[in-house]
PDB file of C-alpha atoms and ligand atoms in Angstrom:
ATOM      1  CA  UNK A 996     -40.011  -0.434  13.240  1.00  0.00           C
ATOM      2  CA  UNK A 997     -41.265  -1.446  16.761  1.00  0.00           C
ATOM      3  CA  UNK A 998     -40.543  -4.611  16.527  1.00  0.00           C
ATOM      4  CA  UNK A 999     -38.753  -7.640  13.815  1.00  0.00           C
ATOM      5  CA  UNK A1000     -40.480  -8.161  10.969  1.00  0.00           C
ATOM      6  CA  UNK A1001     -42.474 -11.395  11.201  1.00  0.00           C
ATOM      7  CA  UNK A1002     -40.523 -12.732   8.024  1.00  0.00           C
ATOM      8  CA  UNK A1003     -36.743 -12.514   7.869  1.00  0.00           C
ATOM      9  CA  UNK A1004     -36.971 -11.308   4.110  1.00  0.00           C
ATOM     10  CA  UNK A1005     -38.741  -7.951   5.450  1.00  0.00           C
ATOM     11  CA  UNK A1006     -35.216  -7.209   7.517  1.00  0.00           C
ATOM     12  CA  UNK A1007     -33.061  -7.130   4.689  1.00  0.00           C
ATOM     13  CA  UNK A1008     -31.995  -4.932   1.711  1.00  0.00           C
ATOM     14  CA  UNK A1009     -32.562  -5.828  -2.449  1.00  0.00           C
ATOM     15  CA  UNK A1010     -29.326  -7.437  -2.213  1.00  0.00           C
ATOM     16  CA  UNK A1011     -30.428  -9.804   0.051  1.00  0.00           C
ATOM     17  CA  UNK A1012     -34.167 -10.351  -1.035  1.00  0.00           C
ATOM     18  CA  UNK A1013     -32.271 -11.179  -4.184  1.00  0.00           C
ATOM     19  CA  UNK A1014     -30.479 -13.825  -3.006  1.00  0.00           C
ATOM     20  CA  UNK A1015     -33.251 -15.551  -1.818  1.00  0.00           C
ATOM     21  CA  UNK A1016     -35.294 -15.200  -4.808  1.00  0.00           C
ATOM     22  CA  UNK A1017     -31.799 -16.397  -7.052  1.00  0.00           C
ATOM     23  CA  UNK A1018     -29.834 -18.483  -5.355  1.00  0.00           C
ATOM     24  CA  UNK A1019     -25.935 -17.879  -5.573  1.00  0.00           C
ATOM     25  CA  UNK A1020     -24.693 -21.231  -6.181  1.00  0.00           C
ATOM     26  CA  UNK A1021     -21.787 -20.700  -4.105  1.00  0.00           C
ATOM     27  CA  UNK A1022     -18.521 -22.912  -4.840  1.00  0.00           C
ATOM     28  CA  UNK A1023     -17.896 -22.933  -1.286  1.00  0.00           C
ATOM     29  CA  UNK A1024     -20.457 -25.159  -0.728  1.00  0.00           C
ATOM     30  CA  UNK A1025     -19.719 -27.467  -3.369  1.00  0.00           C
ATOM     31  CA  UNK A1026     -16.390 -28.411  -3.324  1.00  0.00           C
ATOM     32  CA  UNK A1027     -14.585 -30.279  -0.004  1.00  0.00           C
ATOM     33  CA  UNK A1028     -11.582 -27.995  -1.025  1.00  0.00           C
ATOM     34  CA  UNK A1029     -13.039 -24.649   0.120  1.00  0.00           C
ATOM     35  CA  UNK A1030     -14.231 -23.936   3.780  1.00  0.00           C
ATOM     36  CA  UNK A1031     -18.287 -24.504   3.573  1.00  0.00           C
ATOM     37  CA  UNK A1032     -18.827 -20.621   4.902  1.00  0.00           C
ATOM     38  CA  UNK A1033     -19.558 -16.910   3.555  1.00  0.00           C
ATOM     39  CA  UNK A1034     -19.577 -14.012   5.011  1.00  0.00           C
ATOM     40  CA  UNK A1035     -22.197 -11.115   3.690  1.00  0.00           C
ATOM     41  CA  UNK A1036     -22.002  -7.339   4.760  1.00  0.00           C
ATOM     42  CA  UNK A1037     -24.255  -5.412   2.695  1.00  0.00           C
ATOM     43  CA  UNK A1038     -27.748  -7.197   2.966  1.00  0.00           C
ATOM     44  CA  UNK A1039     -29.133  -5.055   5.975  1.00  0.00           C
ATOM     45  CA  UNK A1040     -29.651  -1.751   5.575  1.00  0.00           C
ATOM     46  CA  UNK A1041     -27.661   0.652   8.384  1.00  0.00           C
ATOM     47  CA  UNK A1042     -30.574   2.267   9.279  1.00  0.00           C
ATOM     48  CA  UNK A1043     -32.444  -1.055   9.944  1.00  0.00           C
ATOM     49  CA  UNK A1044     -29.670  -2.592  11.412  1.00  0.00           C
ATOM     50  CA  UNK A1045     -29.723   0.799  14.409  1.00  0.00           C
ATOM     51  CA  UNK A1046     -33.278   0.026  15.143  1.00  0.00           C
ATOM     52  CA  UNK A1047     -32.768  -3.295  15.488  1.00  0.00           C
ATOM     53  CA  UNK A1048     -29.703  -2.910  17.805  1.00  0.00           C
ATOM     54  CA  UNK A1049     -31.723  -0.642  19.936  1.00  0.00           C
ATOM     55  CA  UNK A1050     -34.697  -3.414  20.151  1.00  0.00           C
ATOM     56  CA  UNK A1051     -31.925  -5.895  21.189  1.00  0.00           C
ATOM     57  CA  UNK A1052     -30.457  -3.371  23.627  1.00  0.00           C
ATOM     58  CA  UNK A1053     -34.048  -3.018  25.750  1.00  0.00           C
ATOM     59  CA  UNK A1054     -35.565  -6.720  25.085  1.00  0.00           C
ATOM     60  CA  UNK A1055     -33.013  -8.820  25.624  1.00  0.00           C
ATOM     61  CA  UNK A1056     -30.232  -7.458  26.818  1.00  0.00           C
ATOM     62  CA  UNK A1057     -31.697  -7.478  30.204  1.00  0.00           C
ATOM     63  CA  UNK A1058     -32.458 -11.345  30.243  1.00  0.00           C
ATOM     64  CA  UNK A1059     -29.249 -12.561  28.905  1.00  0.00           C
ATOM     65  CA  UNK A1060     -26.703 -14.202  31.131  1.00  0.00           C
ATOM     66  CA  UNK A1061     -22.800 -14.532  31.403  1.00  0.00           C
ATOM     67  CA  UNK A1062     -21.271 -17.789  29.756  1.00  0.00           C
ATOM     68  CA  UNK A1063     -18.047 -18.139  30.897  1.00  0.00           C
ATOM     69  CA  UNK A1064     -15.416 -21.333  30.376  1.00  0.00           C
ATOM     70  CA  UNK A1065     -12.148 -19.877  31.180  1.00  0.00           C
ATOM     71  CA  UNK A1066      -9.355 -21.831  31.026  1.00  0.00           C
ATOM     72  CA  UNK A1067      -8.206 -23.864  34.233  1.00  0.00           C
ATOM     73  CA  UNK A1068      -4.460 -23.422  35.652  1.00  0.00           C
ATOM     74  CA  UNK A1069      -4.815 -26.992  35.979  1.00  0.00           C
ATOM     75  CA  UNK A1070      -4.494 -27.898  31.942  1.00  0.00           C
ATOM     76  CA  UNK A1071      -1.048 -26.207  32.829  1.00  0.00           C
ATOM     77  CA  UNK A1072      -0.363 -27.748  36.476  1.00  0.00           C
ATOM     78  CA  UNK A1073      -1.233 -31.148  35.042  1.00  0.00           C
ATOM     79  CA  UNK A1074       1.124 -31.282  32.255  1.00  0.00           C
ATOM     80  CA  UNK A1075       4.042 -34.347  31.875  1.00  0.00           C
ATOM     81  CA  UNK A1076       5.238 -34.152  28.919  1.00  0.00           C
ATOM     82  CA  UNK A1077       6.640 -31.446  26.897  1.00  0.00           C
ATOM     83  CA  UNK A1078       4.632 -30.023  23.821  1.00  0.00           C
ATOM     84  CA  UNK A1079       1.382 -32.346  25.094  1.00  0.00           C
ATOM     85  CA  UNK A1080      -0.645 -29.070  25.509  1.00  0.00           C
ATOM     86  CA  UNK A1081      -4.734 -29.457  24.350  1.00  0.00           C
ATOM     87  CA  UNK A1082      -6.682 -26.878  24.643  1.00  0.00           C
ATOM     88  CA  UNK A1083     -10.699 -27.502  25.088  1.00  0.00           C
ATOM     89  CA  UNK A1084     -13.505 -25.100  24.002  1.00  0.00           C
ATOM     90  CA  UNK A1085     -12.899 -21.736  25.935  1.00  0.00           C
ATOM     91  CA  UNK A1086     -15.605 -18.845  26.129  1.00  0.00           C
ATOM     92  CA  UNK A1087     -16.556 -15.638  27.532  1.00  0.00           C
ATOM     93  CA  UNK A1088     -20.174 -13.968  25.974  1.00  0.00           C
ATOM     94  CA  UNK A1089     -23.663 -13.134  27.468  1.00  0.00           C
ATOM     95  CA  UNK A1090     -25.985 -15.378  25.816  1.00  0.00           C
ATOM     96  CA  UNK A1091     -29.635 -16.958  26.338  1.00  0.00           C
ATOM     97  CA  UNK A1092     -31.278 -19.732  24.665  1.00  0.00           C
ATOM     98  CA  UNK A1093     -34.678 -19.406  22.926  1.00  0.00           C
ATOM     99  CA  UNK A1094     -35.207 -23.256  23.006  1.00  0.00           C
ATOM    100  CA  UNK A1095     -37.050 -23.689  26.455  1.00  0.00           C
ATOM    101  CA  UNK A1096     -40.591 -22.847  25.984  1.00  0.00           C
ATOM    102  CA  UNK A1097     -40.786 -21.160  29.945  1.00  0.00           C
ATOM    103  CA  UNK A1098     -37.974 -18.859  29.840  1.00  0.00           C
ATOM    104  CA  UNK A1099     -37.672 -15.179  30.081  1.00  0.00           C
ATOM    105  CA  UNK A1100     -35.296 -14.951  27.159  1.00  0.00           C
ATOM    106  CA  UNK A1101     -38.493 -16.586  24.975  1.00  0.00           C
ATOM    107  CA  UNK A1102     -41.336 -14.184  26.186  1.00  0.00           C
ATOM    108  CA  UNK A1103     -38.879 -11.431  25.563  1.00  0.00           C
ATOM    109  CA  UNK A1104     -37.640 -12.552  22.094  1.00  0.00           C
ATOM    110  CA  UNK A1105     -41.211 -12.926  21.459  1.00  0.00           C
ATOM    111  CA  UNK A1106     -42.093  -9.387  22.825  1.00  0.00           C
ATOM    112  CA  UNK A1107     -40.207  -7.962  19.879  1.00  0.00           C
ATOM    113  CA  UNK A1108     -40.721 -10.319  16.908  1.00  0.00           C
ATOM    114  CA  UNK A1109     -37.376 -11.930  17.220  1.00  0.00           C
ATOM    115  CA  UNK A1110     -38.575 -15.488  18.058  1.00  0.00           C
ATOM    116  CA  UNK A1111     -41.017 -15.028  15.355  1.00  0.00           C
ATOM    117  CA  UNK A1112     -38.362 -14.000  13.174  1.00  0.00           C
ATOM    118  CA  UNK A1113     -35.879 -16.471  13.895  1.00  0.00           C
ATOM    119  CA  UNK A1114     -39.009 -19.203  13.149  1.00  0.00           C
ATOM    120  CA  UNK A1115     -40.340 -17.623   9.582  1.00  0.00           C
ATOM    121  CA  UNK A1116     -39.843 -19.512   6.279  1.00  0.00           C
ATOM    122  CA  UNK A1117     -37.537 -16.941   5.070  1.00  0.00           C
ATOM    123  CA  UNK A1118     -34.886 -17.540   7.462  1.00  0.00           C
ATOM    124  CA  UNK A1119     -34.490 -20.909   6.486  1.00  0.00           C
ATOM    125  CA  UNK A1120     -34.763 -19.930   2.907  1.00  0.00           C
ATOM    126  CA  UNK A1121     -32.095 -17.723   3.454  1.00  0.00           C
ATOM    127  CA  UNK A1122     -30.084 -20.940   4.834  1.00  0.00           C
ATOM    128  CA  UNK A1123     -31.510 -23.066   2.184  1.00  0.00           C
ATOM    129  CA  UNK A1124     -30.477 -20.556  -0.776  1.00  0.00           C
ATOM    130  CA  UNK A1125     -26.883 -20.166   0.664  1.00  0.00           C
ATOM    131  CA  UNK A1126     -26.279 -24.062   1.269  1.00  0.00           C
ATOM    132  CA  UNK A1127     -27.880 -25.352  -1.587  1.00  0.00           C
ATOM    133  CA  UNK A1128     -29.874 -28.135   0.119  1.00  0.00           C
ATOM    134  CA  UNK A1129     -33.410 -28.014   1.970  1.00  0.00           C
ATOM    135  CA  UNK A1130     -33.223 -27.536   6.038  1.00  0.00           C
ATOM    136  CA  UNK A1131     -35.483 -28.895   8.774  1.00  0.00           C
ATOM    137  CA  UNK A1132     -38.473 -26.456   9.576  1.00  0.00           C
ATOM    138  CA  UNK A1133     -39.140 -25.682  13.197  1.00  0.00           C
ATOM    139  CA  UNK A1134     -36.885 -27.428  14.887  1.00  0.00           C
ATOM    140  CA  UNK A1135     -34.029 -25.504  14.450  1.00  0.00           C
ATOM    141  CA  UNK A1136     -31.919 -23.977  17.964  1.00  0.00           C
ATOM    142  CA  UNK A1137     -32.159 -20.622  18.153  1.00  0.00           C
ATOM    143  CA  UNK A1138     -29.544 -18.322  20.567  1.00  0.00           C
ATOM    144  CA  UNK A1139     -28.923 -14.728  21.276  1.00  0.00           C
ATOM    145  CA  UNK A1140     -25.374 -14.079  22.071  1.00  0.00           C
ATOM    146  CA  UNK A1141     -23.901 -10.325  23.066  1.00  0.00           C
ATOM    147  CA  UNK A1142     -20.101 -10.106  22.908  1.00  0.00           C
ATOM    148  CA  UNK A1143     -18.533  -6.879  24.807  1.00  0.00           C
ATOM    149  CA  UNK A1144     -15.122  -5.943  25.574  1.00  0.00           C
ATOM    150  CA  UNK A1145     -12.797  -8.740  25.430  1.00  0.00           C
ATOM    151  CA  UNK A1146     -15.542 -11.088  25.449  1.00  0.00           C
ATOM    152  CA  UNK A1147     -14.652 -14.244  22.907  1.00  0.00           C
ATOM    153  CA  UNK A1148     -14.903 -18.166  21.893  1.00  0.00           C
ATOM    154  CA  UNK A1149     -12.107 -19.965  21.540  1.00  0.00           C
ATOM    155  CA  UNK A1150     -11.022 -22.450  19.052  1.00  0.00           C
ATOM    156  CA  UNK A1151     -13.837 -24.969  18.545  1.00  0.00           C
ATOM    157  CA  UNK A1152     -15.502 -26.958  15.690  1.00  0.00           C
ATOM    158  CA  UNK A1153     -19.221 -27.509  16.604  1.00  0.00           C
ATOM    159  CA  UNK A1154     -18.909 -31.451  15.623  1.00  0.00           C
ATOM    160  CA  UNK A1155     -21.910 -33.365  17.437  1.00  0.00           C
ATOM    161  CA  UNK A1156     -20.878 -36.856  17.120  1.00  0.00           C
ATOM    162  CA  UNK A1157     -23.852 -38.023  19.268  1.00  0.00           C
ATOM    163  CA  UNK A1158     -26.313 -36.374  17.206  1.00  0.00           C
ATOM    164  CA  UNK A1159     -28.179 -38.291  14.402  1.00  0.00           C
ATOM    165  CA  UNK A1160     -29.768 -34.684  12.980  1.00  0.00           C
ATOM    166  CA  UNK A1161     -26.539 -32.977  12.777  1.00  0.00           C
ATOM    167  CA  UNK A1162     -23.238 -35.656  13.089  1.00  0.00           C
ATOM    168  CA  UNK A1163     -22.901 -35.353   9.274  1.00  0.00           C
ATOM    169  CA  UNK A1164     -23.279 -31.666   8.890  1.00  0.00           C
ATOM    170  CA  UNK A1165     -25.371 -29.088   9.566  1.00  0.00           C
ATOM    171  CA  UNK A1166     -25.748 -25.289   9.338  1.00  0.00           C
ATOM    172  CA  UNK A1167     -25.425 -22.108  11.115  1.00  0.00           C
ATOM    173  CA  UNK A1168     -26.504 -18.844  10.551  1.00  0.00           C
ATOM    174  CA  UNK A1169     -25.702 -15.824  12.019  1.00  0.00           C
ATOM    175  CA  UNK A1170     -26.872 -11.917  11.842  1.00  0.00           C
ATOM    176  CA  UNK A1171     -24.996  -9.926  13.191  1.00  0.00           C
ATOM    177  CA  UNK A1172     -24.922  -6.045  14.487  1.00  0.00           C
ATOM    178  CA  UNK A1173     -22.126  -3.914  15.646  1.00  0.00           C
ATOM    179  CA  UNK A1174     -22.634  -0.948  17.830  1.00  0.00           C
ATOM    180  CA  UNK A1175     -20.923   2.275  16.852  1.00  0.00           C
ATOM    181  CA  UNK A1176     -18.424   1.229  19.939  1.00  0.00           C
ATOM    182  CA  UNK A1177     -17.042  -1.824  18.582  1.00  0.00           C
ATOM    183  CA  UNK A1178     -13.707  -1.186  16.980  1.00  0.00           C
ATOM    184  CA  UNK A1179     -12.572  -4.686  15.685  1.00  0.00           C
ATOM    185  CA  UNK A1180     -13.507  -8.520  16.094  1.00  0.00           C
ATOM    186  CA  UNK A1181     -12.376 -11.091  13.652  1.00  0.00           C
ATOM    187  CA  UNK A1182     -13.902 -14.520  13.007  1.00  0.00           C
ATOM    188  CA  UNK A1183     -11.311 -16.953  12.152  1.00  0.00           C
ATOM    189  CA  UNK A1184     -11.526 -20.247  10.407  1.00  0.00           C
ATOM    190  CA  UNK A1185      -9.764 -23.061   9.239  1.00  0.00           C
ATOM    191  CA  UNK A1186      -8.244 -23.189   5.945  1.00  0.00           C
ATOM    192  CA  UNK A1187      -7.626 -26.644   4.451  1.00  0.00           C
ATOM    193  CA  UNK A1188      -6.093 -27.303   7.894  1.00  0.00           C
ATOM    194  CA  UNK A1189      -4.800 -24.292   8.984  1.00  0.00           C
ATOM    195  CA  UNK A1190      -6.580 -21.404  11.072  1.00  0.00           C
ATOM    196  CA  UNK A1191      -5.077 -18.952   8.376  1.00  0.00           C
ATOM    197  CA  UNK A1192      -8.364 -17.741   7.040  1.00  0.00           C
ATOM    198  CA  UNK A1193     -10.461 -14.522   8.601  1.00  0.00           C
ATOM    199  CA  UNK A1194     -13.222 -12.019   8.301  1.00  0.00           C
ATOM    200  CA  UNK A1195     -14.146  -8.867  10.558  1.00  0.00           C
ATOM    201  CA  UNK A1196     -17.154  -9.391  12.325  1.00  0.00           C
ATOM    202  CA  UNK A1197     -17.479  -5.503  13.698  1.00  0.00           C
ATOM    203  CA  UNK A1198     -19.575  -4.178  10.631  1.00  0.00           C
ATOM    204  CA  UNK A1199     -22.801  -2.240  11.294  1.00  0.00           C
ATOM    205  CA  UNK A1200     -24.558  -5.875  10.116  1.00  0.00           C
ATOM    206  CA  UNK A1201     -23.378  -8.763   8.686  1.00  0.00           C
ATOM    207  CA  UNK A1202     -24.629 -12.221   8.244  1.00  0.00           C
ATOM    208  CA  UNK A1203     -22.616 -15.371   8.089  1.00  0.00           C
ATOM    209  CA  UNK A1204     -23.965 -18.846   7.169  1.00  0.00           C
ATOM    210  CA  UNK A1205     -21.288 -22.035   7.949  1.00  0.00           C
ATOM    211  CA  UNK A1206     -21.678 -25.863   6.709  1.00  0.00           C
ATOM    212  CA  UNK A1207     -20.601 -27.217  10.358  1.00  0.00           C
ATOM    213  CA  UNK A1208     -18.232 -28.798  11.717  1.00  0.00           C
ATOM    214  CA  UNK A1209     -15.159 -27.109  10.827  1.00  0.00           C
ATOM    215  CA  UNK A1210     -12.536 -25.240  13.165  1.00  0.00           C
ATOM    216  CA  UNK A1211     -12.905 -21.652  14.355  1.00  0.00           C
ATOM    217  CA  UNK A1212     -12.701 -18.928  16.952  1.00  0.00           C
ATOM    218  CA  UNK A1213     -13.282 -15.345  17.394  1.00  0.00           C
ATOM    219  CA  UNK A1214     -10.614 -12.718  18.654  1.00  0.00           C
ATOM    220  CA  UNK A1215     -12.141 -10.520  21.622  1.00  0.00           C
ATOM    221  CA  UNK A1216     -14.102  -7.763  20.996  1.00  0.00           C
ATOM    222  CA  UNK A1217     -12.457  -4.267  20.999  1.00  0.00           C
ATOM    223  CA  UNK A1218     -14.021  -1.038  21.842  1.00  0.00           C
ATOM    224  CA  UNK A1219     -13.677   1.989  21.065  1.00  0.00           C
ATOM    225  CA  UNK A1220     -10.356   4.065  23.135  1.00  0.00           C
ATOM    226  CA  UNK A1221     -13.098   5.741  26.026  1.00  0.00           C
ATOM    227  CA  UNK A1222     -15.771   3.685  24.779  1.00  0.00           C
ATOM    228  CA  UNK A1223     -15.060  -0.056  26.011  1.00  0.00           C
ATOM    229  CA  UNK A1224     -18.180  -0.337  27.699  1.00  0.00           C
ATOM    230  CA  UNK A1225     -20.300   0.728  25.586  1.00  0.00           C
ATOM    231  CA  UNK A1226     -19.368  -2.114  23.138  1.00  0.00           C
ATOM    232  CA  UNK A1227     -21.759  -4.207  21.595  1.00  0.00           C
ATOM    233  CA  UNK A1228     -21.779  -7.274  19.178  1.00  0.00           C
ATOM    234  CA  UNK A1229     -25.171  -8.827  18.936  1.00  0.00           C
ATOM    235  CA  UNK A1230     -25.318 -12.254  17.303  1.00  0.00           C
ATOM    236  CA  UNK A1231     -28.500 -13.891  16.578  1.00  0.00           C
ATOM    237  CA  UNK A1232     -27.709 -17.361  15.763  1.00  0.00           C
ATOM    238  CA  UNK A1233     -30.042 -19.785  14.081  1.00  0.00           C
ATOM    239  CA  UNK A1234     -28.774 -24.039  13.938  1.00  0.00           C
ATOM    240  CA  UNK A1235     -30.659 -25.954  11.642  1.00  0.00           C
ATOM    241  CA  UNK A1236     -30.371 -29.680  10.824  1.00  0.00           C
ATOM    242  CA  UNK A1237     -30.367 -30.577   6.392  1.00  0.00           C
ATOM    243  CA  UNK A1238     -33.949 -32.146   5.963  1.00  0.00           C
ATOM    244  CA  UNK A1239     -33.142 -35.116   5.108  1.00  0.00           C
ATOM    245  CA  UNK A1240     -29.698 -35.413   7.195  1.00  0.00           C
ATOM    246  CA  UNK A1241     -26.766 -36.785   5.115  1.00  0.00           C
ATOM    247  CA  UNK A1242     -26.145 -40.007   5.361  1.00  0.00           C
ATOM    248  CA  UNK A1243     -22.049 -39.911   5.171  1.00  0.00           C
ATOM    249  CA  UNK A1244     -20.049 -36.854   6.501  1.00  0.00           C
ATOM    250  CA  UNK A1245     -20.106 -34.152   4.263  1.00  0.00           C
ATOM    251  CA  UNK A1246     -16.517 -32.558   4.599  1.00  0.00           C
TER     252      UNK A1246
HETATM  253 FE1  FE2 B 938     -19.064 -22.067  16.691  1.00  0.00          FE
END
């Protein structure tokens, strides 16, 4: 494998060519009780998952860039009253945006079959099978994100009030590959209004699809003892609006 497979389908296991083919019917997704997310770690093969690490360490890794939002001393400093702490979205990651048609990030994505990928009918099958309801075709966001030691995002909910496509709802997915470094990550979400509910992200693979907005965060990334830097979390992150958007808010 020299590159991604031009169809998302091609980079996963059975298991996961299954669940396109037979959709799940998840109860997550279809009752306002249950956080609209799942979590899958057994639909990419470890051996495809390596080779695609490695394609992600060359191609992109070069051409991503540091996102930071750390947290001013002034949400402290400014304070007047007691127990009137807010705290906005905070992040640290490398990231880069395929959604500019001039940028480096693109030509290298496409240099390896990832913005292909990341376009191909299967990938919003995959979406579509999860969710239970059609998505948008092509004009989906599409981000690379890298999360090494300590690197994190903060409590946030992805809500985009000012957003016709997505204000109601819309849906993320993410595939995701661990390097043999990574020790631990968690992502943690809200759980009928409580951040009690969690799943480790540092698997060889995994891939998560969420029914946004809903609260959630990610603890930072932990290497290995003697093998911090070498730590690795690649997230490939698709957003894609529901085709046709829903008219009233669906949580
Ligand atoms: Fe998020």
């Amino acid at each position: 494998m020299d590159s991604f497979p031009s169809e998302f389908a091609d980079l996963l296991n059975k298991r996961g060519q299954r669940l396109i083919a037979d959709p799940p019917r998840l109860d997550v997704f279809r009752t306002k009780r249950a956080t609209p997310i799942v979590v899958f770690d057994d639909l990419i093969d470890d051996r495809v998952a390596r080779r695609c690490i490695e394609l992600l360490d060359r191609a992109m890794y070069p051409v991503i860039r540091r996102m930071e939002t750390p947290i001013p001393r002034e949400w402290i400093a400014s304070m007047k009253k007691n127990y009137s702490d807010s705290l906005r979205k905070t992040v640290r990651v490398k990231t880069a945006t395929l959604n500019s048609r001039k940028s480096q990030a693109l030509d290298a994505a496409r240099g390896i079959g990832l913005a292909q990928m990341m376009r191909s009918e299967s990938f919003h099958e995959f979406a579509e099978a999860v969710v239970g309801k059609p998505v948008e075709r092509g004009t989906g966001g599409r981000q690379v994100i890298c999360y090494e030691q300590g690197d994190y995002s903060g409590p946030h909910n992805d809500h985009h009030p000012e957003s016709p496509g997505s204000r109601n709802g819309f849906v993320d997915l993410h595939i995701m590959f661990s390097n043999d470094a990574v020790r631990s990550q968690q992502l943690v979400y809200e759980e009928r209004g409580f951040l009690s509910a969690s799943h480790d992200v540092n698997g060889r693979s995994g891939i998560a699809v969420y029914r946004l907005p809903f609260w959630h965060y990610t603890t930072p990334l932990v290497g290995r003892a003697g093998r911090e830097a070498e730590a690795r979390r690649w997230l490939l992150l698709g957003s894609f609006d529901f085709d046709p958007p829903p008219e009233k808010p669906m949580w």
